[in-house]
mmCIF file with all atom_site columns, C-alpha atoms in Angstrom:
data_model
loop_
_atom_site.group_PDB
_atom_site.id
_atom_site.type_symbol
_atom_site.label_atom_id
_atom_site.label_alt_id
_atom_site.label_comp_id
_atom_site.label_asym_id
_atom_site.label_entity_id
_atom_site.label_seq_id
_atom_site.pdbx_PDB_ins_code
_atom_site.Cartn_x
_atom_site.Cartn_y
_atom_site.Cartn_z
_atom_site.occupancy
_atom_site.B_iso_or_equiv
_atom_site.pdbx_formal_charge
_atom_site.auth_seq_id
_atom_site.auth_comp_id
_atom_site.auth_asym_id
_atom_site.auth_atom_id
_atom_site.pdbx_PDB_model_num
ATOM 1   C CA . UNK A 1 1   ? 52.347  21.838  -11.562 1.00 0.00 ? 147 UNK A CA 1
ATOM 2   C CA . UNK A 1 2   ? 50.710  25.166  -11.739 1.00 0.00 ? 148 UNK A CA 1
ATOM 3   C CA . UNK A 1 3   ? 47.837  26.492  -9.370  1.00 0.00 ? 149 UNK A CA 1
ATOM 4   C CA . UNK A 1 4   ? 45.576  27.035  -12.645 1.00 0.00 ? 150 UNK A CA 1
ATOM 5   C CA . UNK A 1 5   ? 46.318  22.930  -13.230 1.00 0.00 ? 151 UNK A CA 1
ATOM 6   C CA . UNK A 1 6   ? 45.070  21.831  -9.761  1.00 0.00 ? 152 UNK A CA 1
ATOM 7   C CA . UNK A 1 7   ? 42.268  23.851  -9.974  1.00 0.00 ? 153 UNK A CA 1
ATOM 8   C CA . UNK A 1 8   ? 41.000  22.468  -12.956 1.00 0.00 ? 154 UNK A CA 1
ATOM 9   C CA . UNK A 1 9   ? 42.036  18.819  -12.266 1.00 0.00 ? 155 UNK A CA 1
ATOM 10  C CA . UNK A 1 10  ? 38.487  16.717  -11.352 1.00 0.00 ? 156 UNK A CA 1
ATOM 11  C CA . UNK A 1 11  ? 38.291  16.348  -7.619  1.00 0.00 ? 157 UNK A CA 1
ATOM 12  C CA . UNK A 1 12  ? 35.957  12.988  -7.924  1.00 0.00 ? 158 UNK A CA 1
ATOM 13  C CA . UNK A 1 13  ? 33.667  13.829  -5.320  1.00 0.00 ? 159 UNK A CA 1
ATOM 14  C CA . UNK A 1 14  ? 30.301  14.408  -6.377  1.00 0.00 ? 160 UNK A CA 1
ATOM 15  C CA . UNK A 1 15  ? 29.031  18.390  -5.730  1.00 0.00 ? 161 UNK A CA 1
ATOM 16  C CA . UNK A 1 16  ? 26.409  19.028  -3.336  1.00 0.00 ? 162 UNK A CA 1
ATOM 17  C CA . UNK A 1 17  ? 23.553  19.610  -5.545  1.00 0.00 ? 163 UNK A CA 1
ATOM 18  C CA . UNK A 1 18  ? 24.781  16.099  -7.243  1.00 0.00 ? 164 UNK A CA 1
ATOM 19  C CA . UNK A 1 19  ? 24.500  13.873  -4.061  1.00 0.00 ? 165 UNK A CA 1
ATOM 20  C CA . UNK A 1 20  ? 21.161  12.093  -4.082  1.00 0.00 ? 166 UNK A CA 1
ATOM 21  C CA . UNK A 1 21  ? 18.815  13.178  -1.437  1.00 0.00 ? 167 UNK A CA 1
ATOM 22  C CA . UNK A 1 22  ? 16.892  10.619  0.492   1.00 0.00 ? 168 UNK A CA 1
ATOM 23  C CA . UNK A 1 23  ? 13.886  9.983   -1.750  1.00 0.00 ? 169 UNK A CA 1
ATOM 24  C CA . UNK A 1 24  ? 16.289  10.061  -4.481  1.00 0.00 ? 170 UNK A CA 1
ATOM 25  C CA . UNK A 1 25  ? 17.497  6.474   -2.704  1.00 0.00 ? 171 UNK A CA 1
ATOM 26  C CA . UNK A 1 26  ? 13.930  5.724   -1.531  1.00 0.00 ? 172 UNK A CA 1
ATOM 27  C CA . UNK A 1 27  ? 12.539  5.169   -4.857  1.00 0.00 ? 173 UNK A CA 1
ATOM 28  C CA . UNK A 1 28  ? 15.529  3.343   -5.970  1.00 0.00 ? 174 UNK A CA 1
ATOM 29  C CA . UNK A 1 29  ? 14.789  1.350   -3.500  1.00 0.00 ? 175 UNK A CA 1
ATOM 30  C CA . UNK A 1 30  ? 11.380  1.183   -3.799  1.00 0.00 ? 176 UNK A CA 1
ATOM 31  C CA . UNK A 1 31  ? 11.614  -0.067  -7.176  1.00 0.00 ? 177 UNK A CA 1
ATOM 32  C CA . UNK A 1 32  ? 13.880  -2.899  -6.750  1.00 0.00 ? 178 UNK A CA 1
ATOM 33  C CA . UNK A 1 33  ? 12.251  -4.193  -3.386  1.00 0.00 ? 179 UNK A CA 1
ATOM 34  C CA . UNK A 1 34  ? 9.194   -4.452  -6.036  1.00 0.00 ? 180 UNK A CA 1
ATOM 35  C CA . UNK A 1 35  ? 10.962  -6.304  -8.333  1.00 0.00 ? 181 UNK A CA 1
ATOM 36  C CA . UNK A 1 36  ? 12.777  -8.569  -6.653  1.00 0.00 ? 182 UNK A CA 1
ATOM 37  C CA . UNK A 1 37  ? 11.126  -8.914  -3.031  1.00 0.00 ? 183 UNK A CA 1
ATOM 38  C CA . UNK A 1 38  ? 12.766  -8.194  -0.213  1.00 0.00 ? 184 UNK A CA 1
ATOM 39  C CA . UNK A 1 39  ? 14.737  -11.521 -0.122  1.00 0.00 ? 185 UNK A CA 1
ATOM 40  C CA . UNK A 1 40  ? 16.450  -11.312 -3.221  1.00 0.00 ? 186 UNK A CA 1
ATOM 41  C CA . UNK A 1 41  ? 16.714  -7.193  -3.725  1.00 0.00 ? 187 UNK A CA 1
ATOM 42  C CA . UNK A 1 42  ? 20.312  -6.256  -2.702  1.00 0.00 ? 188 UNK A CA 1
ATOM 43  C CA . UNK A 1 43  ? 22.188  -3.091  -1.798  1.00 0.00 ? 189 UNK A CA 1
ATOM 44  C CA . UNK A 1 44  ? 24.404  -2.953  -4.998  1.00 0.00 ? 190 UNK A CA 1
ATOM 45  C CA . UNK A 1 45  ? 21.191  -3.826  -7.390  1.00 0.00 ? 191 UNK A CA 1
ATOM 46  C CA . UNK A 1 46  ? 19.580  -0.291  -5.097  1.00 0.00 ? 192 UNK A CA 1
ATOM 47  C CA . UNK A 1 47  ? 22.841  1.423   -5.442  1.00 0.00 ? 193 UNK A CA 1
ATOM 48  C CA . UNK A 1 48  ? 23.234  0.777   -9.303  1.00 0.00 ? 194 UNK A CA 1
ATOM 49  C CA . UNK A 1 49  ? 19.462  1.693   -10.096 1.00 0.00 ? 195 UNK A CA 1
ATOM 50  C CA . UNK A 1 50  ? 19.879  4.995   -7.979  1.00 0.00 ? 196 UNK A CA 1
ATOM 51  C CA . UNK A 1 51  ? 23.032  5.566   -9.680  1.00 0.00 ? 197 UNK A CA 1
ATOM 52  C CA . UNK A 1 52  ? 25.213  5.583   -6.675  1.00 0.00 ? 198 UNK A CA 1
ATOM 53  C CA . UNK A 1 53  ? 27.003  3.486   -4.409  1.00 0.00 ? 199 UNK A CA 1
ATOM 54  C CA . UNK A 1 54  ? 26.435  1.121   -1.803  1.00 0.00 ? 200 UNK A CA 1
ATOM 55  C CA . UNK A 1 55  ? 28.950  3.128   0.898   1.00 0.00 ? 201 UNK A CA 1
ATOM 56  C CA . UNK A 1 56  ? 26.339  6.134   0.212   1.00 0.00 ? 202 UNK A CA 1
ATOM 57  C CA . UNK A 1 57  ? 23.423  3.617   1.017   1.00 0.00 ? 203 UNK A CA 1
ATOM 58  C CA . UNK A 1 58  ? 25.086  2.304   4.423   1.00 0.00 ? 204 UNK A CA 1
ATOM 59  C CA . UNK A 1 59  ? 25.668  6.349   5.175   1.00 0.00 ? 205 UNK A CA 1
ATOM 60  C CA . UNK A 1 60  ? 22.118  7.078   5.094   1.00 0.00 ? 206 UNK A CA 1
ATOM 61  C CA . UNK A 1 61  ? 20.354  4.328   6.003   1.00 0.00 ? 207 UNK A CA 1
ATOM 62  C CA . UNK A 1 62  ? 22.388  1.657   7.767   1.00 0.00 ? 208 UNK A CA 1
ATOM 63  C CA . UNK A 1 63  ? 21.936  -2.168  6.913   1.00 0.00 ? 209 UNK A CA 1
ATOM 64  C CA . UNK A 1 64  ? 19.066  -3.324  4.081   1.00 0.00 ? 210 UNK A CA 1
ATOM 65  C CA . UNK A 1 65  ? 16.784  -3.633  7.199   1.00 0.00 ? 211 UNK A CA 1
ATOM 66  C CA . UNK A 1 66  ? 16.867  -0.421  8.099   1.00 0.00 ? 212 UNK A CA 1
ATOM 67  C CA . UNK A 1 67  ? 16.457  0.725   4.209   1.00 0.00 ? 213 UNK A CA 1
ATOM 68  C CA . UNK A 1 68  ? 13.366  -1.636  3.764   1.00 0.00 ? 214 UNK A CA 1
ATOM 69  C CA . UNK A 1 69  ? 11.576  0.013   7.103   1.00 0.00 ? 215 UNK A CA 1
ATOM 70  C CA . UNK A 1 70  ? 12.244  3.619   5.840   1.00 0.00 ? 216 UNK A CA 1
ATOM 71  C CA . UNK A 1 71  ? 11.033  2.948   2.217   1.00 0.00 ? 217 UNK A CA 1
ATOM 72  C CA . UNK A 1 72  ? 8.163   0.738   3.609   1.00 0.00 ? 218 UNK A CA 1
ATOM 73  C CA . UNK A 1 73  ? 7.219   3.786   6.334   1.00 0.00 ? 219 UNK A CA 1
ATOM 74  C CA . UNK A 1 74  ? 6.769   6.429   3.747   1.00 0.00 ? 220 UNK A CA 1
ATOM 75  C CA . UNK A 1 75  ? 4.588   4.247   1.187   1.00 0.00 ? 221 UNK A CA 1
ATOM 76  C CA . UNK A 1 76  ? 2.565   3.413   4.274   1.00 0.00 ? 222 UNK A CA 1
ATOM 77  C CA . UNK A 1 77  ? 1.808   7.276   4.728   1.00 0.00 ? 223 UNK A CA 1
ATOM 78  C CA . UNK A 1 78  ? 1.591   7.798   0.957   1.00 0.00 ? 224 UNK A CA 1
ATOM 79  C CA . UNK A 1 79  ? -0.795  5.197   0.925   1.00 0.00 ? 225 UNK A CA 1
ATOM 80  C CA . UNK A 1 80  ? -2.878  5.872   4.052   1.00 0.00 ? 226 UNK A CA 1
ATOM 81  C CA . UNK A 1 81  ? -3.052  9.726   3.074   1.00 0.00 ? 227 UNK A CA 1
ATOM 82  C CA . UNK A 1 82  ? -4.406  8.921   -0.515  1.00 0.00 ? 228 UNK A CA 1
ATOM 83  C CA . UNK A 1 83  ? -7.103  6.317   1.137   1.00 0.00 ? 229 UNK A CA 1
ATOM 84  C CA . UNK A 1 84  ? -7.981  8.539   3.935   1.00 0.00 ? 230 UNK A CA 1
ATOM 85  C CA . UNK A 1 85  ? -8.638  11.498  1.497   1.00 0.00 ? 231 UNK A CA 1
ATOM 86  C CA . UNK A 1 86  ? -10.626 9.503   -0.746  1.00 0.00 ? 232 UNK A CA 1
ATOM 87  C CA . UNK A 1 87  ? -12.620 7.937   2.211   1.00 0.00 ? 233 UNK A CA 1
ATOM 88  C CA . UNK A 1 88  ? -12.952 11.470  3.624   1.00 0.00 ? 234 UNK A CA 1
ATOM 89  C CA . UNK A 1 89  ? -14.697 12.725  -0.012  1.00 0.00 ? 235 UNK A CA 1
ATOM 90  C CA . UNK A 1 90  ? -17.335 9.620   0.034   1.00 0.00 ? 236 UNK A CA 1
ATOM 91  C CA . UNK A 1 91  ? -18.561 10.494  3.463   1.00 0.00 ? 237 UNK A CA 1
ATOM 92  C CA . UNK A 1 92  ? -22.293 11.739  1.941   1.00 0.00 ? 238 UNK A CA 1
ATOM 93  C CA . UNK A 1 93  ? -22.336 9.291   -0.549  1.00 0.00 ? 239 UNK A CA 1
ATOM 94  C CA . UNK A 1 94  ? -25.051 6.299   -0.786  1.00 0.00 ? 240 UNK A CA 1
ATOM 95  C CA . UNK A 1 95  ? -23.503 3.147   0.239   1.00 0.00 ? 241 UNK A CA 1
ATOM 96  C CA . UNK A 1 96  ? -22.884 1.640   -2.877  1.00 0.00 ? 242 UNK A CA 1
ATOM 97  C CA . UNK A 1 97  ? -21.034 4.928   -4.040  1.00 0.00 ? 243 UNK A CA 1
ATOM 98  C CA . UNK A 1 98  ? -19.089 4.694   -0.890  1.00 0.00 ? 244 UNK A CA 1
ATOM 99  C CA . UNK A 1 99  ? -17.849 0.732   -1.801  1.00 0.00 ? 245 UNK A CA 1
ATOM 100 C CA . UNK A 1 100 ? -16.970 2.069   -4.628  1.00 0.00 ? 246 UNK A CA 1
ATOM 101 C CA . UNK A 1 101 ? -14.749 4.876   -3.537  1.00 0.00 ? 247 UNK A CA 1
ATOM 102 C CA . UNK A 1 102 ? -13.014 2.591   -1.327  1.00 0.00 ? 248 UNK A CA 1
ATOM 103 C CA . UNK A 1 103 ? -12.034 -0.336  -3.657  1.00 0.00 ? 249 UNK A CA 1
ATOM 104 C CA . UNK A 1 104 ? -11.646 2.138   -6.191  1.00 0.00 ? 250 UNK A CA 1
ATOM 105 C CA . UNK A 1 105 ? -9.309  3.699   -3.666  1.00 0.00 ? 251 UNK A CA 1
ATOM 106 C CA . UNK A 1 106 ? -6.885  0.836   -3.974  1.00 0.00 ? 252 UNK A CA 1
ATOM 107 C CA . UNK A 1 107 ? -7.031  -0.160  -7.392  1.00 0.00 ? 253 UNK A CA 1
ATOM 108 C CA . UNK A 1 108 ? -6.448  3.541   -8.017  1.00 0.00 ? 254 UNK A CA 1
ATOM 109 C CA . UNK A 1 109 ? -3.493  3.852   -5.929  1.00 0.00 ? 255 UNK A CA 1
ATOM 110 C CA . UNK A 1 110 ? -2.027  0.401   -7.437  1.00 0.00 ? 256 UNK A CA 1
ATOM 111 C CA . UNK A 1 111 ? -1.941  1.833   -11.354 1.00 0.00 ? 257 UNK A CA 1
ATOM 112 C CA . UNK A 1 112 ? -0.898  5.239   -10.115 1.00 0.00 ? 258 UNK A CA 1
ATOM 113 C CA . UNK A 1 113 ? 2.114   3.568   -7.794  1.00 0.00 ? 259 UNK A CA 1
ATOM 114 C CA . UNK A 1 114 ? 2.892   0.381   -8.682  1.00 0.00 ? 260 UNK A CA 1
ATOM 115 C CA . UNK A 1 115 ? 5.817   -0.286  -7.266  1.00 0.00 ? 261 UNK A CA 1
ATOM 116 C CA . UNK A 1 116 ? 4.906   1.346   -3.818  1.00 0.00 ? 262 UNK A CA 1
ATOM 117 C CA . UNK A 1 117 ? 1.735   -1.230  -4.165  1.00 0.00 ? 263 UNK A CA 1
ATOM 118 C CA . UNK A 1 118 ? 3.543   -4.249  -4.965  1.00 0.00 ? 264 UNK A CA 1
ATOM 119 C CA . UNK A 1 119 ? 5.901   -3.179  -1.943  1.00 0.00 ? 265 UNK A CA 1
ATOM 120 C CA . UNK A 1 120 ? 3.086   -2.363  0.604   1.00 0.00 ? 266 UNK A CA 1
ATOM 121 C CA . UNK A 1 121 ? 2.204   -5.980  -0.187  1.00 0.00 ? 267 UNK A CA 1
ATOM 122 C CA . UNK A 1 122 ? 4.470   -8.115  -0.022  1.00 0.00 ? 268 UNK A CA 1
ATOM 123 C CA . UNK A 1 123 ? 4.291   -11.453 1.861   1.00 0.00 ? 269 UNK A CA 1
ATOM 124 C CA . UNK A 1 124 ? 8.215   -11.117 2.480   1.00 0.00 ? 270 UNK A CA 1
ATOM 125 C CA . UNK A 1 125 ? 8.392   -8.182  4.575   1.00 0.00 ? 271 UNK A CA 1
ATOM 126 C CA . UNK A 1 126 ? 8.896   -9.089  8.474   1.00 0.00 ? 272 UNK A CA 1
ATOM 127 C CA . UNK A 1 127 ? 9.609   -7.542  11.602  1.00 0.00 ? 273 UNK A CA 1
ATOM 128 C CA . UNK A 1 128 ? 8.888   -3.566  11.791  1.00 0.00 ? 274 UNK A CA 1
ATOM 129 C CA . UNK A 1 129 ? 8.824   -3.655  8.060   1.00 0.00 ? 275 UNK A CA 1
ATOM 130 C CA . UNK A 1 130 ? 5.478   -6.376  8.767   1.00 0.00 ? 276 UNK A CA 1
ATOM 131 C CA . UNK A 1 131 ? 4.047   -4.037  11.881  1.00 0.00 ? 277 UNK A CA 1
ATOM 132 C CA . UNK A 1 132 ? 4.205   -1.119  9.532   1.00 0.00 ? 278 UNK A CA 1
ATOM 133 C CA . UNK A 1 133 ? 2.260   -2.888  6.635   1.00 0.00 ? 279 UNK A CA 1
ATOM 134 C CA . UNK A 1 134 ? 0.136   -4.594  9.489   1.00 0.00 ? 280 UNK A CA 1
ATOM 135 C CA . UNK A 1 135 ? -0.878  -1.093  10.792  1.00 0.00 ? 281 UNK A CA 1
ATOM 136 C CA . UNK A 1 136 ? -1.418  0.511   7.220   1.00 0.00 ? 282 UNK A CA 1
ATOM 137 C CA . UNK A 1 137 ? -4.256  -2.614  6.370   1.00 0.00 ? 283 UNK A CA 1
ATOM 138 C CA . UNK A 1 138 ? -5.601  -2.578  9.928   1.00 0.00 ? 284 UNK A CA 1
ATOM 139 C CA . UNK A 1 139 ? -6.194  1.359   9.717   1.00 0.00 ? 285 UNK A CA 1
ATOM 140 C CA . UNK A 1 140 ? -8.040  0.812   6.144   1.00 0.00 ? 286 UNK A CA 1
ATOM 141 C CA . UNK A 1 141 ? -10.243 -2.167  7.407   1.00 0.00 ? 287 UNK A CA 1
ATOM 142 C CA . UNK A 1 142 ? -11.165 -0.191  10.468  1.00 0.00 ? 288 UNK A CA 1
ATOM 143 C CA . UNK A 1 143 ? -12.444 2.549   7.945   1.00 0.00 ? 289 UNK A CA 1
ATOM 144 C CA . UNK A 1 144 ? -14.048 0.068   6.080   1.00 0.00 ? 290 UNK A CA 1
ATOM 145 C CA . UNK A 1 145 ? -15.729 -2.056  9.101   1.00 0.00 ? 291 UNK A CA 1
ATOM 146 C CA . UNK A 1 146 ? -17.392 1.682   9.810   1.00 0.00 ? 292 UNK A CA 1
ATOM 147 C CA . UNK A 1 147 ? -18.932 1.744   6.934   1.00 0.00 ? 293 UNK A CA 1
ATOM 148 C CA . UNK A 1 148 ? -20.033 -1.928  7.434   1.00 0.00 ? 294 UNK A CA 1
ATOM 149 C CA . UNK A 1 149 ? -21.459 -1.431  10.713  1.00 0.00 ? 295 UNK A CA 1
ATOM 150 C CA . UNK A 1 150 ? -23.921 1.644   9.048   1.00 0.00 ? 296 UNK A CA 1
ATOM 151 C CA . UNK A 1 151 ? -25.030 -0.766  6.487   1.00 0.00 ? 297 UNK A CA 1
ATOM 152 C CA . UNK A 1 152 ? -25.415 -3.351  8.526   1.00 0.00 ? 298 UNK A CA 1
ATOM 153 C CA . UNK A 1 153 ? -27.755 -0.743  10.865  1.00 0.00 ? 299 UNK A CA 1
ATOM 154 C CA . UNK A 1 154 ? -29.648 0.387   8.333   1.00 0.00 ? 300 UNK A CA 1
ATOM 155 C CA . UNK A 1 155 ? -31.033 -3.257  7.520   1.00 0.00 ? 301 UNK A CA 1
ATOM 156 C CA . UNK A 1 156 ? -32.032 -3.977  10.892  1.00 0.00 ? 302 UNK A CA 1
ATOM 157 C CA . UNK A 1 157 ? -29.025 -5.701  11.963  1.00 0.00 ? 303 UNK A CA 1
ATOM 158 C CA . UNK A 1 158 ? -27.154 -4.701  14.984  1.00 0.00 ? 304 UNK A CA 1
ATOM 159 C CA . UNK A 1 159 ? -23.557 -4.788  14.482  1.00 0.00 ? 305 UNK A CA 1
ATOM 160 C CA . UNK A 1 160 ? -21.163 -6.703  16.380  1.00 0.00 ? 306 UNK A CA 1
ATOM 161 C CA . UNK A 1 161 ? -18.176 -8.410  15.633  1.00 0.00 ? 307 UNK A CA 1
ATOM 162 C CA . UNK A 1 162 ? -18.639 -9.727  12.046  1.00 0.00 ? 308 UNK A CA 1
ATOM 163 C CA . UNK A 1 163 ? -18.880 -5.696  10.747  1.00 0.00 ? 309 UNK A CA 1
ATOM 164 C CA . UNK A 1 164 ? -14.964 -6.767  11.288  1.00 0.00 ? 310 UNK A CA 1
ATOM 165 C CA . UNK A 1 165 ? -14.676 -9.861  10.258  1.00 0.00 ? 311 UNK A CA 1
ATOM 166 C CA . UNK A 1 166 ? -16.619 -8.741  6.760   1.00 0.00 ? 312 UNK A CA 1
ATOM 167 C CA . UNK A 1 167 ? -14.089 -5.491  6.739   1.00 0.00 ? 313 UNK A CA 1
ATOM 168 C CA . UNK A 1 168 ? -10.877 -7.785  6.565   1.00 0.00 ? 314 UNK A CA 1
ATOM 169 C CA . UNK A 1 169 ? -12.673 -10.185 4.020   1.00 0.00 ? 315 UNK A CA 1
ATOM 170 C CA . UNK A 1 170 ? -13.510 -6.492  1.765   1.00 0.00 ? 316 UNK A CA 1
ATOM 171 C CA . UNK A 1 171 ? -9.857  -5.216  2.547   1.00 0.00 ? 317 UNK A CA 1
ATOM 172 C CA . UNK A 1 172 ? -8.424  -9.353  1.278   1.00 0.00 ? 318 UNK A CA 1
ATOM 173 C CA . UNK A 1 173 ? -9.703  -9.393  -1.335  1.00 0.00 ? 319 UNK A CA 1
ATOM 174 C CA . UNK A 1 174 ? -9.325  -6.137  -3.002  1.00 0.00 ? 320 UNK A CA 1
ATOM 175 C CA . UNK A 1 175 ? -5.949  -5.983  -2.180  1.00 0.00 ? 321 UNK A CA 1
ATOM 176 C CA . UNK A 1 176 ? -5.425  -9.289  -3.626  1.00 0.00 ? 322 UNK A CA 1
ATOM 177 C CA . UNK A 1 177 ? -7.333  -8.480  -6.535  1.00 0.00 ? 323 UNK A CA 1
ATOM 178 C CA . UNK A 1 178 ? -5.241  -4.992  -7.282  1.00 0.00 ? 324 UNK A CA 1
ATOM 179 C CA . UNK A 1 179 ? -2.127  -7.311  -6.685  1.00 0.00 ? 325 UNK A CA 1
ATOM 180 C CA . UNK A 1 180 ? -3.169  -9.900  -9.039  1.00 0.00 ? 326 UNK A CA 1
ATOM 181 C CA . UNK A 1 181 ? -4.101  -7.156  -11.651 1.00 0.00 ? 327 UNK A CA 1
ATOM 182 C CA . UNK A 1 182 ? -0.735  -5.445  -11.922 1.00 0.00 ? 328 UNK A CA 1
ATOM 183 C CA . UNK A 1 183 ? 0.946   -8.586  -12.963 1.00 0.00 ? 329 UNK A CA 1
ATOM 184 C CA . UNK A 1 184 ? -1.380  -8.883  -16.263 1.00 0.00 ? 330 UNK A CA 1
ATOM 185 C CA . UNK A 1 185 ? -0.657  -6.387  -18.864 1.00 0.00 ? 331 UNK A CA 1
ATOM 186 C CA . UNK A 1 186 ? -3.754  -7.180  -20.455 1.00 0.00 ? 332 UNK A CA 1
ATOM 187 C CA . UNK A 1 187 ? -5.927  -6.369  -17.519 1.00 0.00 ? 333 UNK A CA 1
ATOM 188 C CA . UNK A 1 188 ? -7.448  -3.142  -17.176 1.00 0.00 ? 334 UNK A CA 1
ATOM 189 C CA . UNK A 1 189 ? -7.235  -1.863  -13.432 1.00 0.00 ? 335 UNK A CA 1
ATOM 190 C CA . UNK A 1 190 ? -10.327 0.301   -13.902 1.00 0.00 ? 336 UNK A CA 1
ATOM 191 C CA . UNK A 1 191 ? -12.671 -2.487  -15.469 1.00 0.00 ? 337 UNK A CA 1
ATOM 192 C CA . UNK A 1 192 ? -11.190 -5.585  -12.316 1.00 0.00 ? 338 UNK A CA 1
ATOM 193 C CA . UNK A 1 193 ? -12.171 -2.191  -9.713  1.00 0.00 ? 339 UNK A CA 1
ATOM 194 C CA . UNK A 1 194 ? -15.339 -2.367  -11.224 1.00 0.00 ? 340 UNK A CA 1
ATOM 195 C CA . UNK A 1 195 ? -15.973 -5.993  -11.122 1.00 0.00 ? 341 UNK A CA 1
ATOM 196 C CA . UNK A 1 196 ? -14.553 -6.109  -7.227  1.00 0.00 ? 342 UNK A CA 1
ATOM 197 C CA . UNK A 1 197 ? -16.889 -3.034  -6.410  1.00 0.00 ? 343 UNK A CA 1
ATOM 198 C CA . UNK A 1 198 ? -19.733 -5.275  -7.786  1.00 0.00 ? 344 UNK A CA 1
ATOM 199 C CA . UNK A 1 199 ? -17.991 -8.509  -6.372  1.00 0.00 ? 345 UNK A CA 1
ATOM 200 C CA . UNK A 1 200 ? -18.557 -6.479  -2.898  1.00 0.00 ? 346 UNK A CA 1
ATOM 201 C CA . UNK A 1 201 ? -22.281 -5.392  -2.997  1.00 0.00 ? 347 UNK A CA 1
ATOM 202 C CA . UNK A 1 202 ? -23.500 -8.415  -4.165  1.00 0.00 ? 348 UNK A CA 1
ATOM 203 C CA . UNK A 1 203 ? -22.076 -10.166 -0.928  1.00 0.00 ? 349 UNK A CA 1
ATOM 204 C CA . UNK A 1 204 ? -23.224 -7.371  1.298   1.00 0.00 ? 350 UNK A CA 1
ATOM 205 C CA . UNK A 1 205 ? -26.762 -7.780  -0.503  1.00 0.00 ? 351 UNK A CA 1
ATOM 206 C CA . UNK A 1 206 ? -26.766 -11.351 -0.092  1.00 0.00 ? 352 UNK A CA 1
ATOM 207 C CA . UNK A 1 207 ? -25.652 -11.677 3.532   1.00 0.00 ? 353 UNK A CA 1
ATOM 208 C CA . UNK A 1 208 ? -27.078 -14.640 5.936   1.00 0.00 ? 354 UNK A CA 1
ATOM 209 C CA . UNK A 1 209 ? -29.312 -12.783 8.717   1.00 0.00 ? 355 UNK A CA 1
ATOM 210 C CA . UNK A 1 210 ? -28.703 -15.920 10.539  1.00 0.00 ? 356 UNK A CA 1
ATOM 211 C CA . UNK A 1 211 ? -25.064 -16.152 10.175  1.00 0.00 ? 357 UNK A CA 1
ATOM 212 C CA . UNK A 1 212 ? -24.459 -12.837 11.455  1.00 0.00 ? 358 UNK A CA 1
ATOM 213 C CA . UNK A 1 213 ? -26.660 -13.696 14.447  1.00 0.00 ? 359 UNK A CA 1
ATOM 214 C CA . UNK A 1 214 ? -24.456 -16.678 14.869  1.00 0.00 ? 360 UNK A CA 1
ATOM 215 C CA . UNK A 1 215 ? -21.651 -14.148 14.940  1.00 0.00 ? 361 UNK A CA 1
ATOM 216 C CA . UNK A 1 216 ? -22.607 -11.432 16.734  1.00 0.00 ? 362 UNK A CA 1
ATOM 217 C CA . UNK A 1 217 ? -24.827 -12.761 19.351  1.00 0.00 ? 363 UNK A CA 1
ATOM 218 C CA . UNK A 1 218 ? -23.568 -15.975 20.098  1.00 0.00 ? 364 UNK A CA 1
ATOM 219 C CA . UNK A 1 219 ? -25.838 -18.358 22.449  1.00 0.00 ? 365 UNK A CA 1
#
């Protein structure tokens, strides 16, 4: 066979520029772990939607484990940079503006990203993979429980440990609400935001003064 021959003949390794990059896995994995949960998403279902193979997975991530913690890291950072710069722009705002900008925040992020959403969020994720999500909502509810404790200052109430406890109730049940909304096609994410933000201020408005003493200053 002549040297012209073997040059031409198809090597079957992929070029450089053709092997997928990191992120180029990440969001194949990204989307299937929020389809399928983390249970039931596999490495050849991550392989096949990132239209490579399950050898390339294990080379640059290890074991599913390890793939879930790295694709569940950087939608925790995506996530807390887009909440923390939206957070960041509501600083001067009214405090109804400002409950806005936060749940709006989330149900924002969940029609922009969906499938980093549905991932941040889900029940099935455990060891690191659960610290990292448990970090991501704790930093948001601390942001929120700030805002909480103003409010709760500027009606004559001094805060204690129920701005918290109301910050992780906020944090619930908007995330549960954005959750719940991207399963119905027929649900529009801006209108539910809207109906949470109001869901929101009319508990804040309607607080027990007594409760809250029961809470904060315990006899």
């Amino acid at each position: 066979m002549g040297e012209e021959a073997v040059r031409s003949r198809p090597s079957g390794r992929r070029s450089p520029a053709a092997r997928p990059t990191d992120d180029h896995l990440l969001d194949a994995a990204r989307a299937v772990f929020a389809e399928h949960g983390f249970r039931q998403a596999t490495m050849e279902a991550i392989a096949r939607r990132a239209n490579s193979t399950k050898p390339t997975l294990y080379a640059h991530f290890g074991d599913k484990d390890a793939l879930y913690r790295a694709a569940i890291s950087r939608e925790a950072a995506a996530l807390r940079q887009w909440v923390t710069t939206a957070y960041q722009a509501a600083t001067t705002l009214p405090v109804d503006q400002q409950v806005h900008v936060y749940v709006m925040a989330l149900f924002n992020y969940a029609t922009a990203q969906p499938d980093s959403f549905r991932m941040l969020f889900d029940s099935q994720a455990t060891g690191d993979a659960a610290l990292i999500r448990r970090d991501l909502v704790d930093t948001i509810t601390e942001r929120v429980a700030e805002q909480i404790r103003r409010y709760l200052t500027d009606h004559d109430h001094r805060p204690g440990p129920s701005s918290d406890l109301l910050a992780a109730m906020m944090v619930g049940i908007v995330g549960k609400a954005a959750e719940y909304t991207l399963r119905l096609d027929d649900l529009d994410p801006l209108t539910a935001g809207e109906l949470a933000t109001r869901f929101i201020m009319a508990a804040l408005n309607n607080l027990d003064p007594g409760l809250l003493d029961m809470i904060d200053r315990p006899k």
